[in-house]
XYZ file of C-alpha atoms in Angstrom:
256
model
C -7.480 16.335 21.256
C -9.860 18.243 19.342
C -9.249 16.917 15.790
C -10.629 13.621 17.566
C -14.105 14.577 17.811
C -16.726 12.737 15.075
C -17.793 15.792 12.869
C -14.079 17.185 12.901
C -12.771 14.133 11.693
C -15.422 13.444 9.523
C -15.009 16.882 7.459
C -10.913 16.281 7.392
C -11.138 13.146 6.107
C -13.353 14.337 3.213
C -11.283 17.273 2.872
C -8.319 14.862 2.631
C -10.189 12.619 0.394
C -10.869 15.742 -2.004
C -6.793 16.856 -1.577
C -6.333 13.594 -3.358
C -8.958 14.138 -5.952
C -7.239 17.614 -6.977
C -3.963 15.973 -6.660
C -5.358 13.427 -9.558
C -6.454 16.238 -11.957
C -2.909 18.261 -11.282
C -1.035 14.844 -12.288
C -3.179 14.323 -15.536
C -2.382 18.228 -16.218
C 1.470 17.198 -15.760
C 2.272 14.352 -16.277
C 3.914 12.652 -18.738
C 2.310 9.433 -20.417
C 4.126 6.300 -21.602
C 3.484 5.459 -25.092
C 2.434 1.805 -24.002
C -0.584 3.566 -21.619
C -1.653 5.520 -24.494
C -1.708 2.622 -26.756
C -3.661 -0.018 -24.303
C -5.629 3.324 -23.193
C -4.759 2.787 -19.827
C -4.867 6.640 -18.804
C -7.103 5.802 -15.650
C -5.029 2.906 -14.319
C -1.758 5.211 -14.929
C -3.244 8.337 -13.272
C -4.802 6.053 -9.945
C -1.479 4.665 -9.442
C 0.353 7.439 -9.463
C -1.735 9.210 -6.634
C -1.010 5.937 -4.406
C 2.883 6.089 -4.856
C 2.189 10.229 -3.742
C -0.151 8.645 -1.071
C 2.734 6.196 -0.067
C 5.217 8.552 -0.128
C 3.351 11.099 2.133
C 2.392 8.437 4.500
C 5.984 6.557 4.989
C 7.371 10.049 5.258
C 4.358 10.902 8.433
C 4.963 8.122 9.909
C 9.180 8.324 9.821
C 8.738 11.215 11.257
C 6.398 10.840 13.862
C 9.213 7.715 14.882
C 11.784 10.725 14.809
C 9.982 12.806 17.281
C 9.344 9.954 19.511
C 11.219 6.871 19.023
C 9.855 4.788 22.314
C 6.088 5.431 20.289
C 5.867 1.549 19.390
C 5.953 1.028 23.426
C 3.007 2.922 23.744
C 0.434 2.142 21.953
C -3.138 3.108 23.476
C -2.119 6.805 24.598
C 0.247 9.549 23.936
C 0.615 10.043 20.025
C 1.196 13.329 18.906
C -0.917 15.724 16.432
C 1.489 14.898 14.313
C 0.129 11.067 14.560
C -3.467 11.773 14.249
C -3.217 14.544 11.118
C -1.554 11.471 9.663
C -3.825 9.374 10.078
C -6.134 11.573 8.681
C -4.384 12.365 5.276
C -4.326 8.383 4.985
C -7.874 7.886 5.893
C -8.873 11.001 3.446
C -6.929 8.796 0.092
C -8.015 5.195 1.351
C -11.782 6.972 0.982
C -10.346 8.645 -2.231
C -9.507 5.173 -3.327
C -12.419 3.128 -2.688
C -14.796 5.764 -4.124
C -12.103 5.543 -7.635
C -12.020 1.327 -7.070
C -16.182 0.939 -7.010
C -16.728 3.256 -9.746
C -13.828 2.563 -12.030
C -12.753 -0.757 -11.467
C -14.627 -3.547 -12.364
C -15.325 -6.161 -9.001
C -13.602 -8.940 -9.698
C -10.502 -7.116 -10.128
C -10.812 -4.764 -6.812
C -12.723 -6.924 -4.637
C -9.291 -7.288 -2.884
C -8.788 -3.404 -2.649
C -12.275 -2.886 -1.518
C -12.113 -4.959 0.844
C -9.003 -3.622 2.143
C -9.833 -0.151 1.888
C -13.140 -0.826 4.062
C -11.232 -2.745 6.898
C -8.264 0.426 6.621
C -11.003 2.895 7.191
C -12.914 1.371 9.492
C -9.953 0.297 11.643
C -8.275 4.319 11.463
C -11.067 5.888 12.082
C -12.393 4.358 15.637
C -8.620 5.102 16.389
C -8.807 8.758 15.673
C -12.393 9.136 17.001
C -12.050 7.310 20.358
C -8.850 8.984 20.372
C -6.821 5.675 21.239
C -4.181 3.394 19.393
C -3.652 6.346 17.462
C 0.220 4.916 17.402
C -0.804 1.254 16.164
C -2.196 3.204 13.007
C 1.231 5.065 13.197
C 3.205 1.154 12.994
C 0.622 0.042 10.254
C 1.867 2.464 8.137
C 5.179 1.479 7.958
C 3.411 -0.792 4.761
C 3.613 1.586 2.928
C 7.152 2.058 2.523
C 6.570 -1.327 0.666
C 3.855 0.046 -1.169
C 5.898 2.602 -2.979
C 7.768 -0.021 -4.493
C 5.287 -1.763 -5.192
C 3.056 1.103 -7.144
C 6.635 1.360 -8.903
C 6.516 -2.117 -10.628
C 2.679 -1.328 -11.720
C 3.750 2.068 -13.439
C 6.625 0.074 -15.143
C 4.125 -2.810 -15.886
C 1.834 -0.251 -17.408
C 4.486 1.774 -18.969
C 5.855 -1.414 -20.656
C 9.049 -1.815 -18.908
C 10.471 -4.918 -19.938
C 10.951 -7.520 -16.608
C 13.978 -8.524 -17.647
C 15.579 -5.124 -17.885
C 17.633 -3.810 -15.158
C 15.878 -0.959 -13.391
C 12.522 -3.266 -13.555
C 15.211 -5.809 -11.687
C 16.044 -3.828 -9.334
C 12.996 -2.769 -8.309
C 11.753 -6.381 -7.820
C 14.561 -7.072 -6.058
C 13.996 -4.065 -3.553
C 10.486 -4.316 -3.405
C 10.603 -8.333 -2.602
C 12.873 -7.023 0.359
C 10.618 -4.221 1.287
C 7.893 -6.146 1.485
C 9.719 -8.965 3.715
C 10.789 -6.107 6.292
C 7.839 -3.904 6.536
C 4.984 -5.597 5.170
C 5.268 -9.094 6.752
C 7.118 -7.719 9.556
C 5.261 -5.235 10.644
C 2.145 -7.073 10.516
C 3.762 -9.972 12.418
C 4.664 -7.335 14.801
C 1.483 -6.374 15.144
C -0.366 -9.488 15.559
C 1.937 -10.694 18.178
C 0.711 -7.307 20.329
C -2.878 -7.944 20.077
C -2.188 -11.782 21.316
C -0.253 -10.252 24.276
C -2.197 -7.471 24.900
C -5.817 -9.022 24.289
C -6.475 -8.793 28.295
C -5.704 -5.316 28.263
C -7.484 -4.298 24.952
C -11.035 -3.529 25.154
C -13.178 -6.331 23.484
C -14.708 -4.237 21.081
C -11.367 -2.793 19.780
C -9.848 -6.209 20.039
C -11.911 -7.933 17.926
C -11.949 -5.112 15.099
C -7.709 -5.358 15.128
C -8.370 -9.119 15.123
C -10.641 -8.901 12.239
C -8.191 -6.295 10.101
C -5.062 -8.203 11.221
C -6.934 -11.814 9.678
C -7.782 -10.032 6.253
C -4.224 -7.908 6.166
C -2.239 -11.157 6.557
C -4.779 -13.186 4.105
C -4.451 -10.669 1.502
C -0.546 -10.016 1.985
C 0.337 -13.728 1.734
C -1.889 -14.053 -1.357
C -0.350 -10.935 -2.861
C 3.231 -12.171 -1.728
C 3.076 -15.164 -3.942
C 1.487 -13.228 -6.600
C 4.539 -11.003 -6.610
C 6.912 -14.012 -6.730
C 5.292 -16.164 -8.997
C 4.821 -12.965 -12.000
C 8.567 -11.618 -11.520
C 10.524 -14.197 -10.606
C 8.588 -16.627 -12.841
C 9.116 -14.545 -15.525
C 12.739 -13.894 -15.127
C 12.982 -17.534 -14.916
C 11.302 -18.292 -18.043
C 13.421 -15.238 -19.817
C 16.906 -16.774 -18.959
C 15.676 -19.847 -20.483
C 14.392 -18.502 -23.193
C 17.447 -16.582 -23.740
C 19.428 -19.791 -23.099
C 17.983 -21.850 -25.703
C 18.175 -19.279 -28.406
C 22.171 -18.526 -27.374
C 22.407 -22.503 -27.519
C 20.100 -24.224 -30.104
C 21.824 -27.880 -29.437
C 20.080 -27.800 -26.252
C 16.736 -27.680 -27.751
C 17.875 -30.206 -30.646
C 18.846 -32.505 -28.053
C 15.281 -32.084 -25.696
């Protein structure tokens, strides 16, 4: 496939990565800004996160659809993926580059080491699939994340935009991302562990031990983001009912 070769893909993933960068400045020309960002000045954090739920969208939309035009794709993983496939890949690897370019220079390290180190492995991982021109489709399945992510980019706007966690929509959302994130975070990238294990005669060594590597620091960062998740939101909502319980029923204070 000719979008495969190393200088093709090299100038569509910038192009992609650009795409993004004009899709940032049309979002700070239109969009509308939460009095909480403006107060806490958070105009860079707002606008970032905003291009990753478009990102996620995009992606879990590409990669829905390349399961529509050929559901028996997670059977074959090394060969036949479409062009639809690979220009999907490509639109992800173009904002993951977008990303980590925005992370390094506007995010301080001890707050993104965990995207930058993401990012790297993402990109790395996507593009020796595109240029080889192999496991194309296992990029295809490791997209399905993202369907997670949009939630999850949800609960930072509302974080940002000072959305109350106890109030319903910001419930809801927890509730459906927690979900989300069980089926096609977790999943998925149990899923996709369990191939390489089966596979690993079959894989080339080189390509096997790059999925092993991204597969180690995907679940590492997953679990530890997993029990971030639970602890903030569902610790909170815990401490909120109580909270709400002793003030509807000062004898139980009195009496502690």
């Amino acid at each position: 496939m000719y979008l495969t070769d190393s200088s093709t893909g090299l100038l569509l993933t910038l192009g992609f990565a650009i795409l993004f960068k004009l899709c940032s400045f049309v979002i700070r020309s239109l969009c509308l800004i939460p009095e909480n960002v403006v107060l806490h000045k958070k105009f860079e954090r707002w606008f970032n996160i905003t291009v990753s739920l478009t990102h996620s969208c995009l992606a879990s939309m590409g990669c829905l659809f390349c399961f529509y035009l050929d559901s028996s794709l997670a059977s074959k993983m090394r060969d036949g993926h479409s062009f639809t496939a690979v220009v999907v890949t490509y639109v992800s690897l173009g904002y993951f580059v977008h990303d980590l370019v925005h992370a390094i220079f506007y995010r301080k390290l001890s707050s993104a080491w965990e995207i930058i180190i993401h990012h790297i492995v993402v990109i790395v991982s996507f593009g020796v699939a595109v240029i080889l021109d192999v496991y194309v489709n296992f990029v295809i399945v490791s997209l399905l994340c993202e369907i997670s992510s949009i939630f999850l980019h949800i609960r930072q706007l509302f974080n940002l935009g000072g959305i109350p966690p106890t109030s319903f929509v910001y419930r809801m959302n927890s509730l459906v991302n927690i979900v989300m994130y069980v089926l096609f975070r977790i999943c998925t990238l149990a899923w996709m562990v369990r191939w390489l294990v089966l596979h690993r005669g079959v894989v080339p060594p080189m390509l096997h031990s790059i999925g092993t590597v991204g597969m180690a620091v995907m679940t590492v960062i997953n679990i530890v983001l997993f029990a971030r998740l639970l602890r903030k939101d569902y610790g909170n909502l815990i401490k909120s009912a109580k909270i709400n319980t002793f003030t509807k029923n000062p004898e139980i204070t009195k009496k502690c």
